[in-house]
Amino acid sequence: MSIDSRDFEYLRDFLMKSSGLVVKPEKEYLLKSRLEPLVRSKGMASISELVSKMKAPSARDLQNTVTDAMTTNESLFFRDKSPFEHLDDIMLPYLLEARKTRRKVRIWCAASSTGQEPYSVAMSLKEQAVKVAGWNFEIIGTDISKTVLAKASAGEYTQFEVQRGLPIKLLLKYFTQKGENWVLNEDIRKMVKYQEGNLLESFSNIGKFDIVFCRNVLIYFDLDTKRQVLEKIAKQMDPDSYLLLGAAETVMGVCDKFESVKGARGLYKMK
Amino acid sequence: MKRCLVVDDSSVIRKVARRVLEELDFEIIEAEDGQKALDQCFEDMPEAILLDWNMPVMDGLEFLMQLRSSKNGDKPKVIFCTTENDISHIAQAVQAGADEYIMKPFDREILENKFHEVGLI
Ligand SMILES: C[S@@+](CC[C@H](N)C(=O)[O-])C[C@H]1O[C@@H](n2cnc3c(N)ncnc32)[C@H](O)[C@@H]1O
Protein backbone atom coordinates (compact mmCIF):
# COMPACT_ATOMS: atom_id res chain seq x y z
CA MET A 1 0.00 0.00 0.00
CA SER A 2 1.41 3.38 -0.88
CA ILE A 3 1.45 6.37 1.42
CA ASP A 4 -1.45 8.77 1.10
CA SER A 5 -0.20 11.79 -0.81
CA ARG A 6 -1.12 14.27 1.91
CA ASP A 7 0.66 12.16 4.51
CA PHE A 8 3.69 11.97 2.23
CA GLU A 9 3.75 15.75 1.87
CA TYR A 10 3.40 16.25 5.59
CA LEU A 11 6.28 13.85 6.33
CA ARG A 12 8.46 15.33 3.61
CA ASP A 13 7.92 18.89 4.90
CA PHE A 14 8.37 17.82 8.50
CA LEU A 15 11.69 16.06 7.80
CA MET A 16 12.95 18.99 5.76
CA LYS A 17 12.16 21.40 8.57
CA SER A 18 13.33 19.26 11.48
CA SER A 19 16.58 17.85 10.07
CA GLY A 20 17.15 19.12 6.53
CA LEU A 21 16.62 15.65 5.10
CA VAL A 22 15.37 15.76 1.53
CA VAL A 23 12.85 13.07 0.61
CA LYS A 24 12.20 13.00 -3.12
CA PRO A 25 8.93 11.47 -4.40
CA GLU A 26 10.82 8.47 -5.79
CA LYS A 27 12.15 7.79 -2.29
CA GLU A 28 8.70 7.10 -0.93
CA TYR A 29 9.74 3.46 -0.39
CA LEU A 30 12.35 4.69 2.09
CA LEU A 31 9.66 6.36 4.18
CA LYS A 32 7.69 3.15 4.11
CA SER A 33 10.55 0.79 4.93
CA ARG A 34 11.79 2.92 7.81
CA LEU A 35 8.49 4.08 9.27
CA GLU A 36 6.49 0.87 9.07
CA PRO A 37 8.56 -0.91 11.75
CA LEU A 38 8.09 2.18 13.92
CA VAL A 39 4.34 2.17 13.31
CA ARG A 40 4.16 -1.48 14.35
CA SER A 41 6.34 -1.05 17.42
CA LYS A 42 4.09 1.80 18.62
CA GLY A 43 1.03 -0.41 18.14
CA MET A 44 -0.39 1.91 15.49
CA ALA A 45 -2.41 0.78 12.50
CA SER A 46 -0.81 2.74 9.70
CA ILE A 47 1.46 5.55 8.61
CA SER A 48 -1.67 7.70 8.44
CA GLU A 49 -2.25 7.17 12.13
CA LEU A 50 1.39 8.03 12.83
CA VAL A 51 1.04 11.27 10.88
CA SER A 52 -2.11 12.31 12.72
CA LYS A 53 -0.44 11.61 16.10
CA MET A 54 2.59 13.65 15.01
CA LYS A 55 0.29 16.64 14.55
CA ALA A 56 -0.85 16.56 18.18
CA PRO A 57 0.44 19.40 20.40
CA SER A 58 2.54 17.16 22.68
CA ALA A 59 4.09 15.06 19.94
CA ARG A 60 7.66 16.26 20.34
CA ASP A 61 9.00 12.83 21.35
CA LEU A 62 7.16 11.07 18.59
CA GLN A 63 8.47 13.61 16.09
CA ASN A 64 12.02 13.03 17.28
CA THR A 65 11.55 9.29 16.93
CA VAL A 66 10.42 9.79 13.35
CA THR A 67 13.44 11.98 12.55
CA ASP A 68 15.64 9.37 14.19
CA ALA A 69 14.15 6.57 12.15
CA MET A 70 14.62 8.48 8.90
CA THR A 71 18.21 9.65 9.28
CA THR A 72 21.04 7.37 8.24
CA ASN A 73 23.36 6.73 11.16
CA GLU A 74 25.82 4.46 9.53
CA SER A 75 29.41 5.14 10.51
CA LEU A 76 32.69 3.31 10.80
CA PHE A 77 36.05 3.71 12.41
CA PHE A 78 38.66 5.60 10.37
CA ARG A 79 36.14 6.05 7.59
CA ASP A 80 37.92 6.61 4.25
CA LYS A 81 41.28 6.57 6.10
CA SER A 82 42.59 9.71 4.36
CA PRO A 83 41.06 12.25 6.80
CA PHE A 84 43.05 10.64 9.58
CA GLU A 85 46.19 10.63 7.48
CA HIS A 86 45.58 14.35 6.85
CA LEU A 87 45.29 14.76 10.61
CA ASP A 88 48.71 13.19 11.19
CA ASP A 89 50.50 14.60 8.15
CA ILE A 90 49.00 18.03 7.54
CA MET A 91 46.73 19.37 10.28
CA LEU A 92 48.68 18.39 13.40
CA PRO A 93 52.10 19.54 12.13
CA TYR A 94 50.55 22.88 11.15
CA LEU A 95 48.52 23.39 14.34
CA LEU A 96 51.32 22.32 16.67
CA GLU A 97 53.24 25.24 15.23
CA ALA A 98 50.41 27.75 14.77
CA ARG A 99 48.84 27.20 18.21
CA LYS A 100 52.04 26.80 20.17
CA THR A 101 51.42 29.71 22.50
CA ARG A 102 48.05 28.48 23.71
CA ARG A 103 48.83 24.75 23.31
CA LYS A 104 45.22 23.96 22.81
CA VAL A 105 43.39 22.47 19.83
CA ARG A 106 39.61 22.16 19.55
CA ILE A 107 38.09 19.57 17.24
CA TRP A 108 34.40 19.33 16.34
CA CYS A 109 32.71 16.31 14.83
CA ALA A 110 29.40 17.73 13.62
CA ALA A 111 27.03 14.80 13.03
CA SER A 112 29.18 12.37 14.97
CA SER A 113 26.56 9.60 14.93
CA THR A 114 27.53 6.59 17.06
CA GLY A 115 30.99 7.96 17.86
CA GLN A 116 33.32 6.12 15.51
CA GLU A 117 34.58 9.37 13.99
CA PRO A 118 35.46 11.33 17.15
CA TYR A 119 36.93 8.19 18.72
CA SER A 120 39.08 7.62 15.64
CA VAL A 121 40.36 11.16 16.13
CA ALA A 122 41.01 10.44 19.81
CA MET A 123 42.90 7.22 19.03
CA SER A 124 44.94 9.01 16.35
CA LEU A 125 45.96 11.62 18.91
CA LYS A 126 46.78 8.96 21.48
CA GLU A 127 49.02 7.28 18.89
CA GLN A 128 50.91 10.58 18.64
CA ALA A 129 51.19 10.97 22.41
CA VAL A 130 54.84 11.96 22.36
CA LYS A 131 54.37 14.76 19.84
CA VAL A 132 51.34 16.21 21.57
CA ALA A 133 52.54 15.86 25.16
CA GLY A 134 51.60 18.94 27.17
CA TRP A 135 48.86 19.90 24.72
CA ASN A 136 45.20 20.14 25.49
CA PHE A 137 42.87 18.55 22.94
CA GLU A 138 39.16 19.07 23.16
CA ILE A 139 37.01 16.84 20.94
CA ILE A 140 33.30 17.55 20.74
CA GLY A 141 30.77 15.33 18.98
CA THR A 142 27.31 16.66 18.19
CA ASP A 143 24.33 15.03 16.55
CA ILE A 144 20.62 15.62 16.20
CA SER A 145 19.76 12.15 17.49
CA LYS A 146 19.72 11.36 21.20
CA THR A 147 19.81 7.65 20.42
CA VAL A 148 23.13 7.78 18.61
CA LEU A 149 24.59 10.16 21.19
CA ALA A 150 23.76 7.68 23.97
CA LYS A 151 25.45 4.89 22.07
CA ALA A 152 28.45 7.09 21.35
CA SER A 153 28.88 8.00 25.03
CA ALA A 154 28.70 4.36 26.05
CA GLY A 155 31.49 3.56 23.60
CA GLU A 156 30.31 -0.03 23.22
CA TYR A 157 30.43 -1.69 19.81
CA THR A 158 29.51 -5.06 18.35
CA GLN A 159 32.04 -7.46 16.93
CA PHE A 160 30.81 -6.48 13.49
CA GLU A 161 31.32 -2.75 14.16
CA VAL A 162 34.88 -3.10 15.49
CA GLN A 163 35.82 -4.97 12.34
CA ARG A 164 34.90 -2.11 10.06
CA GLY A 165 37.89 0.19 9.63
CA LEU A 166 39.58 -0.43 12.96
CA PRO A 167 43.07 -1.95 12.69
CA ILE A 168 43.43 -5.01 14.93
CA LYS A 169 46.34 -3.45 16.81
CA LEU A 170 44.17 -0.52 17.88
CA LEU A 171 41.42 -2.90 18.97
CA LEU A 172 43.93 -4.67 21.19
CA LYS A 173 45.27 -1.43 22.55
CA TYR A 174 42.16 0.59 23.25
CA PHE A 175 39.24 -1.81 23.77
CA THR A 176 38.11 -4.26 26.41
CA GLN A 177 35.92 -7.25 25.72
CA LYS A 178 32.47 -7.31 27.26
CA GLY A 179 30.58 -10.46 26.34
CA GLU A 180 30.14 -10.35 22.58
CA ASN A 181 30.85 -6.63 22.49
CA TRP A 182 33.86 -4.39 22.76
CA VAL A 183 34.07 -1.29 24.96
CA LEU A 184 36.45 1.58 24.40
CA ASN A 185 38.76 2.17 27.31
CA GLU A 186 37.99 5.11 29.51
CA ASP A 187 41.09 7.09 28.61
CA ILE A 188 39.83 7.32 25.02
CA ARG A 189 36.18 7.76 25.94
CA LYS A 190 36.87 10.70 28.20
CA MET A 191 38.70 12.56 25.44
CA VAL A 192 35.37 13.13 23.68
CA LYS A 193 32.39 15.17 24.88
CA TYR A 194 29.00 14.69 23.28
CA GLN A 195 26.10 17.07 23.06
CA GLU A 196 22.87 17.39 21.16
CA GLY A 197 23.11 19.71 18.18
CA ASN A 198 20.99 20.29 15.11
CA LEU A 199 22.96 21.66 12.16
CA LEU A 200 19.91 23.65 11.10
CA GLU A 201 19.83 25.59 14.35
CA SER A 202 22.28 28.15 15.65
CA PHE A 203 25.42 26.88 17.31
CA SER A 204 27.08 30.07 18.36
CA ASN A 205 27.61 29.04 21.99
CA ILE A 206 29.82 26.12 21.08
CA GLY A 207 32.92 28.25 20.47
CA LYS A 208 35.59 28.25 17.78
CA PHE A 209 37.31 25.19 16.40
CA ASP A 210 40.65 24.44 14.78
CA ILE A 211 39.34 21.35 12.97
CA VAL A 212 35.76 20.59 11.94
CA PHE A 213 34.68 17.19 10.66
CA CYS A 214 31.32 17.49 8.90
CA ARG A 215 31.15 14.25 7.02
CA ASN A 216 28.42 12.28 5.35
CA VAL A 217 25.58 14.47 6.48
CA LEU A 218 25.48 17.30 3.91
CA ILE A 219 24.69 14.70 1.22
CA TYR A 220 21.19 14.39 2.66
CA PHE A 221 20.49 18.15 2.39
CA ASP A 222 19.46 20.35 -0.53
CA LEU A 223 21.79 22.97 -1.95
CA ASP A 224 20.43 25.85 0.10
CA THR A 225 20.65 23.94 3.35
CA LYS A 226 24.19 22.80 2.53
CA ARG A 227 25.21 26.41 1.92
CA GLN A 228 23.62 27.68 5.14
CA VAL A 229 25.24 24.95 7.22
CA LEU A 230 28.68 25.55 5.71
CA GLU A 231 28.40 29.30 6.26
CA LYS A 232 27.46 28.77 9.88
CA ILE A 233 30.34 26.33 10.34
CA ALA A 234 32.71 28.91 8.86
CA LYS A 235 31.71 31.28 11.67
CA GLN A 236 32.89 28.72 14.24
CA MET A 237 36.34 28.55 12.66
CA ASP A 238 39.47 30.66 12.81
CA PRO A 239 40.84 31.88 9.46
CA ASP A 240 43.39 29.06 9.37
CA SER A 241 41.20 26.24 10.72
CA TYR A 242 40.53 23.07 8.76
CA LEU A 243 37.28 21.57 7.48
CA LEU A 244 36.79 17.94 6.44
CA LEU A 245 33.92 16.73 4.29
CA GLY A 246 32.85 13.22 3.30
CA ALA A 247 34.04 11.47 0.16
CA ALA A 248 30.85 12.36 -1.77
CA GLU A 249 30.73 15.98 -0.59
CA THR A 250 32.33 19.20 -1.77
CA VAL A 251 32.23 22.97 -1.21
CA MET A 252 32.49 23.55 -4.96
CA GLY A 253 29.41 25.30 -6.21
CA VAL A 254 28.01 25.31 -2.67
CA CYS A 255 29.92 27.76 -0.53
CA ASP A 256 32.69 30.12 -1.57
CA LYS A 257 34.20 30.60 1.90
CA PHE A 258 36.40 27.51 1.59
CA GLU A 259 39.03 26.23 -0.78
CA SER A 260 40.47 22.75 -0.99
CA VAL A 261 43.93 21.97 0.31
CA LYS A 262 46.03 20.84 -2.64
CA GLY A 263 46.72 17.14 -2.78
CA ALA A 264 44.51 16.38 0.22
CA ARG A 265 41.11 14.95 -0.69
CA GLY A 266 38.23 16.16 1.41
CA LEU A 267 40.31 18.74 3.27
CA TYR A 268 39.50 22.45 3.13
CA LYS A 269 40.70 25.76 4.53
CA MET A 270 39.00 29.10 4.55
CA LYS A 271 39.84 31.46 1.70
CA MET B 1 47.59 -11.04 -10.15
CA LYS B 2 48.23 -11.44 -6.41
CA ARG B 3 47.88 -14.89 -4.95
CA CYS B 4 46.10 -15.69 -1.73
CA LEU B 5 46.41 -18.99 0.10
CA VAL B 6 43.19 -19.81 1.93
CA VAL B 7 43.84 -22.17 4.83
CA ASP B 8 40.76 -23.65 6.49
CA ASP B 9 39.59 -27.19 7.21
CA SER B 10 36.04 -26.25 6.22
CA SER B 11 35.49 -26.48 2.49
CA VAL B 12 32.46 -24.22 2.88
CA ILE B 13 34.54 -21.39 4.35
CA ARG B 14 37.20 -21.89 1.68
CA LYS B 15 34.53 -21.58 -0.97
CA VAL B 16 33.02 -18.43 0.53
CA ALA B 17 36.45 -16.80 0.85
CA ARG B 18 37.38 -17.86 -2.68
CA ARG B 19 34.28 -16.30 -4.13
CA VAL B 20 34.88 -12.93 -2.47
CA LEU B 21 38.62 -12.85 -3.04
CA GLU B 22 38.38 -13.84 -6.69
CA GLU B 23 36.10 -10.87 -7.21
CA LEU B 24 38.82 -8.75 -5.64
CA ASP B 25 41.19 -10.10 -8.28
CA PHE B 26 43.14 -12.62 -6.26
CA GLU B 27 44.26 -15.98 -7.54
CA ILE B 28 43.26 -18.53 -4.92
CA ILE B 29 45.16 -21.54 -3.64
CA GLU B 30 43.57 -23.69 -0.95
CA ALA B 31 44.96 -25.77 1.88
CA GLU B 32 43.00 -27.69 4.53
CA ASP B 33 45.53 -27.64 7.35
CA GLY B 34 48.68 -25.86 8.50
CA GLN B 35 51.07 -28.54 7.24
CA LYS B 36 49.67 -28.51 3.71
CA ALA B 37 49.78 -24.71 3.81
CA LEU B 38 53.42 -24.74 4.86
CA ASP B 39 54.32 -27.15 2.06
CA GLN B 40 52.56 -24.86 -0.39
CA CYS B 41 54.45 -21.82 0.94
CA PHE B 42 57.84 -23.50 0.61
CA GLU B 43 57.04 -24.40 -2.96
CA ASP B 44 55.75 -20.99 -3.93
CA MET B 45 55.27 -18.13 -1.46
CA PRO B 46 51.89 -16.34 -1.90
CA GLU B 47 51.38 -12.60 -1.28
CA ALA B 48 48.48 -13.17 1.12
CA ILE B 49 47.33 -15.87 3.52
CA LEU B 50 43.87 -16.13 5.04
CA LEU B 51 44.30 -18.41 8.02
CA ASP B 52 41.96 -20.39 10.26
CA TRP B 53 43.08 -21.25 13.79
CA ASN B 54 41.72 -24.67 14.70
CA MET B 55 42.63 -27.30 12.14
CA PRO B 56 43.77 -30.93 12.26
CA VAL B 57 47.46 -31.91 11.77
CA MET B 58 48.82 -28.36 12.31
CA ASP B 59 46.86 -25.41 13.63
CA GLY B 60 47.04 -21.86 12.36
CA LEU B 61 49.21 -20.44 15.12
CA GLU B 62 51.81 -23.18 14.73
CA PHE B 63 51.77 -22.63 10.97
CA LEU B 64 52.29 -18.89 11.43
CA MET B 65 55.22 -19.32 13.81
CA GLN B 66 56.94 -21.75 11.44
CA LEU B 67 56.22 -19.54 8.46
CA ARG B 68 57.60 -16.41 10.07
CA SER B 69 60.84 -18.16 11.03
CA SER B 70 61.50 -19.54 7.57
CA LYS B 71 63.12 -18.03 4.51
CA ASN B 72 60.90 -15.38 2.86
CA GLY B 73 58.25 -16.23 5.46
CA ASP B 74 58.10 -12.58 6.48
CA LYS B 75 56.83 -11.59 3.02
CA PRO B 76 53.18 -12.67 2.93
CA LYS B 77 50.52 -10.65 4.69
CA VAL B 78 48.76 -13.01 7.07
CA ILE B 79 45.15 -12.43 8.09
CA PHE B 80 43.71 -14.74 10.71
CA CYS B 81 40.09 -15.68 10.21
CA THR B 82 38.73 -17.64 13.13
CA THR B 83 36.01 -18.19 15.71
CA GLU B 84 38.62 -17.65 18.43
CA ASN B 85 37.25 -14.23 19.33
CA ASP B 86 38.80 -13.43 22.66
CA ILE B 87 41.42 -10.84 23.31
CA SER B 88 44.11 -13.29 24.42
CA HIS B 89 43.94 -15.25 21.17
CA ILE B 90 44.11 -12.02 19.19
CA ALA B 91 47.12 -10.83 21.18
CA GLN B 92 48.86 -14.16 20.68
CA ALA B 93 48.27 -14.06 16.94
CA VAL B 94 49.51 -10.51 16.56
CA GLN B 95 52.58 -11.33 18.60
CA ALA B 96 53.28 -14.33 16.36
CA GLY B 97 53.25 -12.03 13.35
CA ALA B 98 49.67 -11.85 12.10
CA ASP B 99 49.00 -8.61 10.21
CA GLU B 100 45.26 -8.60 10.71
CA TYR B 101 42.55 -10.62 12.39
CA ILE B 102 39.01 -11.43 11.36
CA MET B 103 36.57 -12.73 13.94
CA LYS B 104 34.02 -15.14 12.48
CA PRO B 105 31.31 -14.78 11.43
CA PHE B 106 32.51 -12.38 8.77
CA ASP B 107 31.00 -10.94 5.65
CA ARG B 108 32.25 -9.67 2.35
CA GLU B 109 32.68 -6.15 3.65
CA ILE B 110 34.88 -7.16 6.57
CA LEU B 111 37.05 -9.36 4.37
CA GLU B 112 37.51 -6.58 1.85
CA ASN B 113 38.14 -4.04 4.61
CA LYS B 114 40.87 -6.13 6.22
CA PHE B 115 42.64 -6.82 2.92
CA HIS B 116 42.55 -3.09 2.36
CA GLU B 117 43.89 -2.48 5.86
CA VAL B 118 47.06 -4.51 5.19
CA GLY B 119 47.60 -2.81 1.83
CA LEU B 120 46.78 -5.78 -0.41
CA ILE B 121 44.05 -3.85 -2.24
C1 LIG C 1 25.81 8.91 8.06
S1 LIG C 1 26.02 9.60 9.68
C2 LIG C 1 27.66 10.24 9.55
C3 LIG C 1 28.52 9.89 10.74
C4 LIG C 1 29.98 10.28 10.63
N1 LIG C 1 30.16 11.71 10.48
C5 LIG C 1 30.64 9.56 9.49
O1 LIG C 1 31.01 10.18 8.50
O2 LIG C 1 30.80 8.33 9.58
C6 LIG C 1 24.94 11.00 9.60
C7 LIG C 1 24.53 11.57 10.96
O3 LIG C 1 24.00 12.88 10.77
C8 LIG C 1 23.01 13.11 11.73
N2 LIG C 1 22.17 14.23 11.29
C9 LIG C 1 21.25 14.23 10.30
N3 LIG C 1 20.68 15.43 10.19
C10 LIG C 1 21.26 16.23 11.13
C11 LIG C 1 21.10 17.59 11.52
N4 LIG C 1 20.20 18.39 10.92
N5 LIG C 1 21.85 18.06 12.54
C12 LIG C 1 22.76 17.25 13.14
N6 LIG C 1 22.95 15.98 12.82
C13 LIG C 1 22.21 15.46 11.82
C14 LIG C 1 22.30 11.77 11.84
O4 LIG C 1 21.62 11.66 13.08
C15 LIG C 1 23.47 10.78 11.68
O5 LIG C 1 23.95 10.37 12.93
PDB file of C-alpha atoms and ligand atoms in Angstrom, chain A residues 18-20 68 71-76 79 110-114 117 142-145 148 197-200 214-217 220-221, ligand 1:
ATOM      1  CA  SER A  18      13.332  19.262  11.481  1.00  0.00           C
ATOM      2  CA  SER A  19      16.584  17.852  10.070  1.00  0.00           C
ATOM      3  CA  GLY A  20      17.153  19.124   6.526  1.00  0.00           C
ATOM      4  CA  ASP A  68      15.643   9.368  14.187  1.00  0.00           C
ATOM      5  CA  THR A  71      18.208   9.647   9.278  1.00  0.00           C
ATOM      6  CA  THR A  72      21.040   7.370   8.236  1.00  0.00           C
ATOM      7  CA  ASN A  73      23.364   6.731  11.160  1.00  0.00           C
ATOM      8  CA  GLU A  74      25.822   4.455   9.534  1.00  0.00           C
ATOM      9  CA  SER A  75      29.411   5.137  10.509  1.00  0.00           C
ATOM     10  CA  LEU A  76      32.685   3.311  10.795  1.00  0.00           C
ATOM     11  CA  ARG A  79      36.138   6.048   7.586  1.00  0.00           C
ATOM     12  CA  ALA A 110      29.404  17.726  13.615  1.00  0.00           C
ATOM     13  CA  ALA A 111      27.026  14.799  13.028  1.00  0.00           C
ATOM     14  CA  SER A 112      29.183  12.367  14.974  1.00  0.00           C
ATOM     15  CA  SER A 113      26.562   9.596  14.927  1.00  0.00           C
ATOM     16  CA  THR A 114      27.533   6.586  17.063  1.00  0.00           C
ATOM     17  CA  GLU A 117      34.575   9.374  13.986  1.00  0.00           C
ATOM     18  CA  THR A 142      27.313  16.658  18.186  1.00  0.00           C
ATOM     19  CA  ASP A 143      24.329  15.029  16.550  1.00  0.00           C
ATOM     20  CA  ILE A 144      20.616  15.624  16.197  1.00  0.00           C
ATOM     21  CA  SER A 145      19.758  12.149  17.487  1.00  0.00           C
ATOM     22  CA  VAL A 148      23.130   7.778  18.610  1.00  0.00           C
ATOM     23  CA  GLY A 197      23.107  19.715  18.178  1.00  0.00           C
ATOM     24  CA  ASN A 198      20.994  20.288  15.108  1.00  0.00           C
ATOM     25  CA  LEU A 199      22.959  21.662  12.161  1.00  0.00           C
ATOM     26  CA  LEU A 200      19.907  23.649  11.105  1.00  0.00           C
ATOM     27  CA  CYS A 214      31.323  17.486   8.902  1.00  0.00           C
ATOM     28  CA  ARG A 215      31.150  14.249   7.019  1.00  0.00           C
ATOM     29  CA  ASN A 216      28.422  12.276   5.353  1.00  0.00           C
ATOM     30  CA  VAL A 217      25.576  14.471   6.480  1.00  0.00           C
ATOM     31  CA  TYR A 220      21.192  14.390   2.658  1.00  0.00           C
ATOM     32  CA  PHE A 221      20.488  18.149   2.389  1.00  0.00           C
TER      33      PHE A 221
HETATM   34  C1  LIG C   1      25.806   8.908   8.056  1.00  0.00           C
HETATM   35  S1  LIG C   1      26.021   9.597   9.677  1.00  0.00           S
HETATM   36  C2  LIG C   1      27.660  10.240   9.553  1.00  0.00           C
HETATM   37  C3  LIG C   1      28.522   9.887  10.742  1.00  0.00           C
HETATM   38  C4  LIG C   1      29.977  10.280  10.626  1.00  0.00           C
HETATM   39  N1  LIG C   1      30.159  11.706  10.478  1.00  0.00           N
HETATM   40  C5  LIG C   1      30.644   9.559   9.490  1.00  0.00           C
HETATM   41  O1  LIG C   1      31.009  10.177   8.500  1.00  0.00           O
HETATM   42  O2  LIG C   1      30.805   8.326   9.585  1.00  0.00           O
HETATM   43  C6  LIG C   1      24.943  11.004   9.597  1.00  0.00           C
HETATM   44  C7  LIG C   1      24.532  11.568  10.958  1.00  0.00           C
HETATM   45  O3  LIG C   1      24.003  12.883  10.770  1.00  0.00           O
HETATM   46  C8  LIG C   1      23.009  13.110  11.734  1.00  0.00           C
HETATM   47  N2  LIG C   1      22.172  14.227  11.285  1.00  0.00           N
HETATM   48  C9  LIG C   1      21.248  14.230  10.295  1.00  0.00           C
HETATM   49  N3  LIG C   1      20.679  15.433  10.195  1.00  0.00           N
HETATM   50  C10 LIG C   1      21.259  16.228  11.128  1.00  0.00           C
HETATM   51  C11 LIG C   1      21.102  17.590  11.517  1.00  0.00           C
HETATM   52  N4  LIG C   1      20.203  18.388  10.920  1.00  0.00           N
HETATM   53  N5  LIG C   1      21.854  18.056  12.536  1.00  0.00           N
HETATM   54  C12 LIG C   1      22.759  17.249  13.144  1.00  0.00           C
HETATM   55  N6  LIG C   1      22.949  15.976  12.822  1.00  0.00           N
HETATM   56  C13 LIG C   1      22.210  15.456  11.822  1.00  0.00           C
HETATM   57  C14 LIG C   1      22.303  11.775  11.837  1.00  0.00           C
HETATM   58  O4  LIG C   1      21.625  11.655  13.077  1.00  0.00           O
HETATM   59  C15 LIG C   1      23.469  10.785  11.677  1.00  0.00           C
HETATM   60  O5  LIG C   1      23.947  10.367  12.934  1.00  0.00           O
END
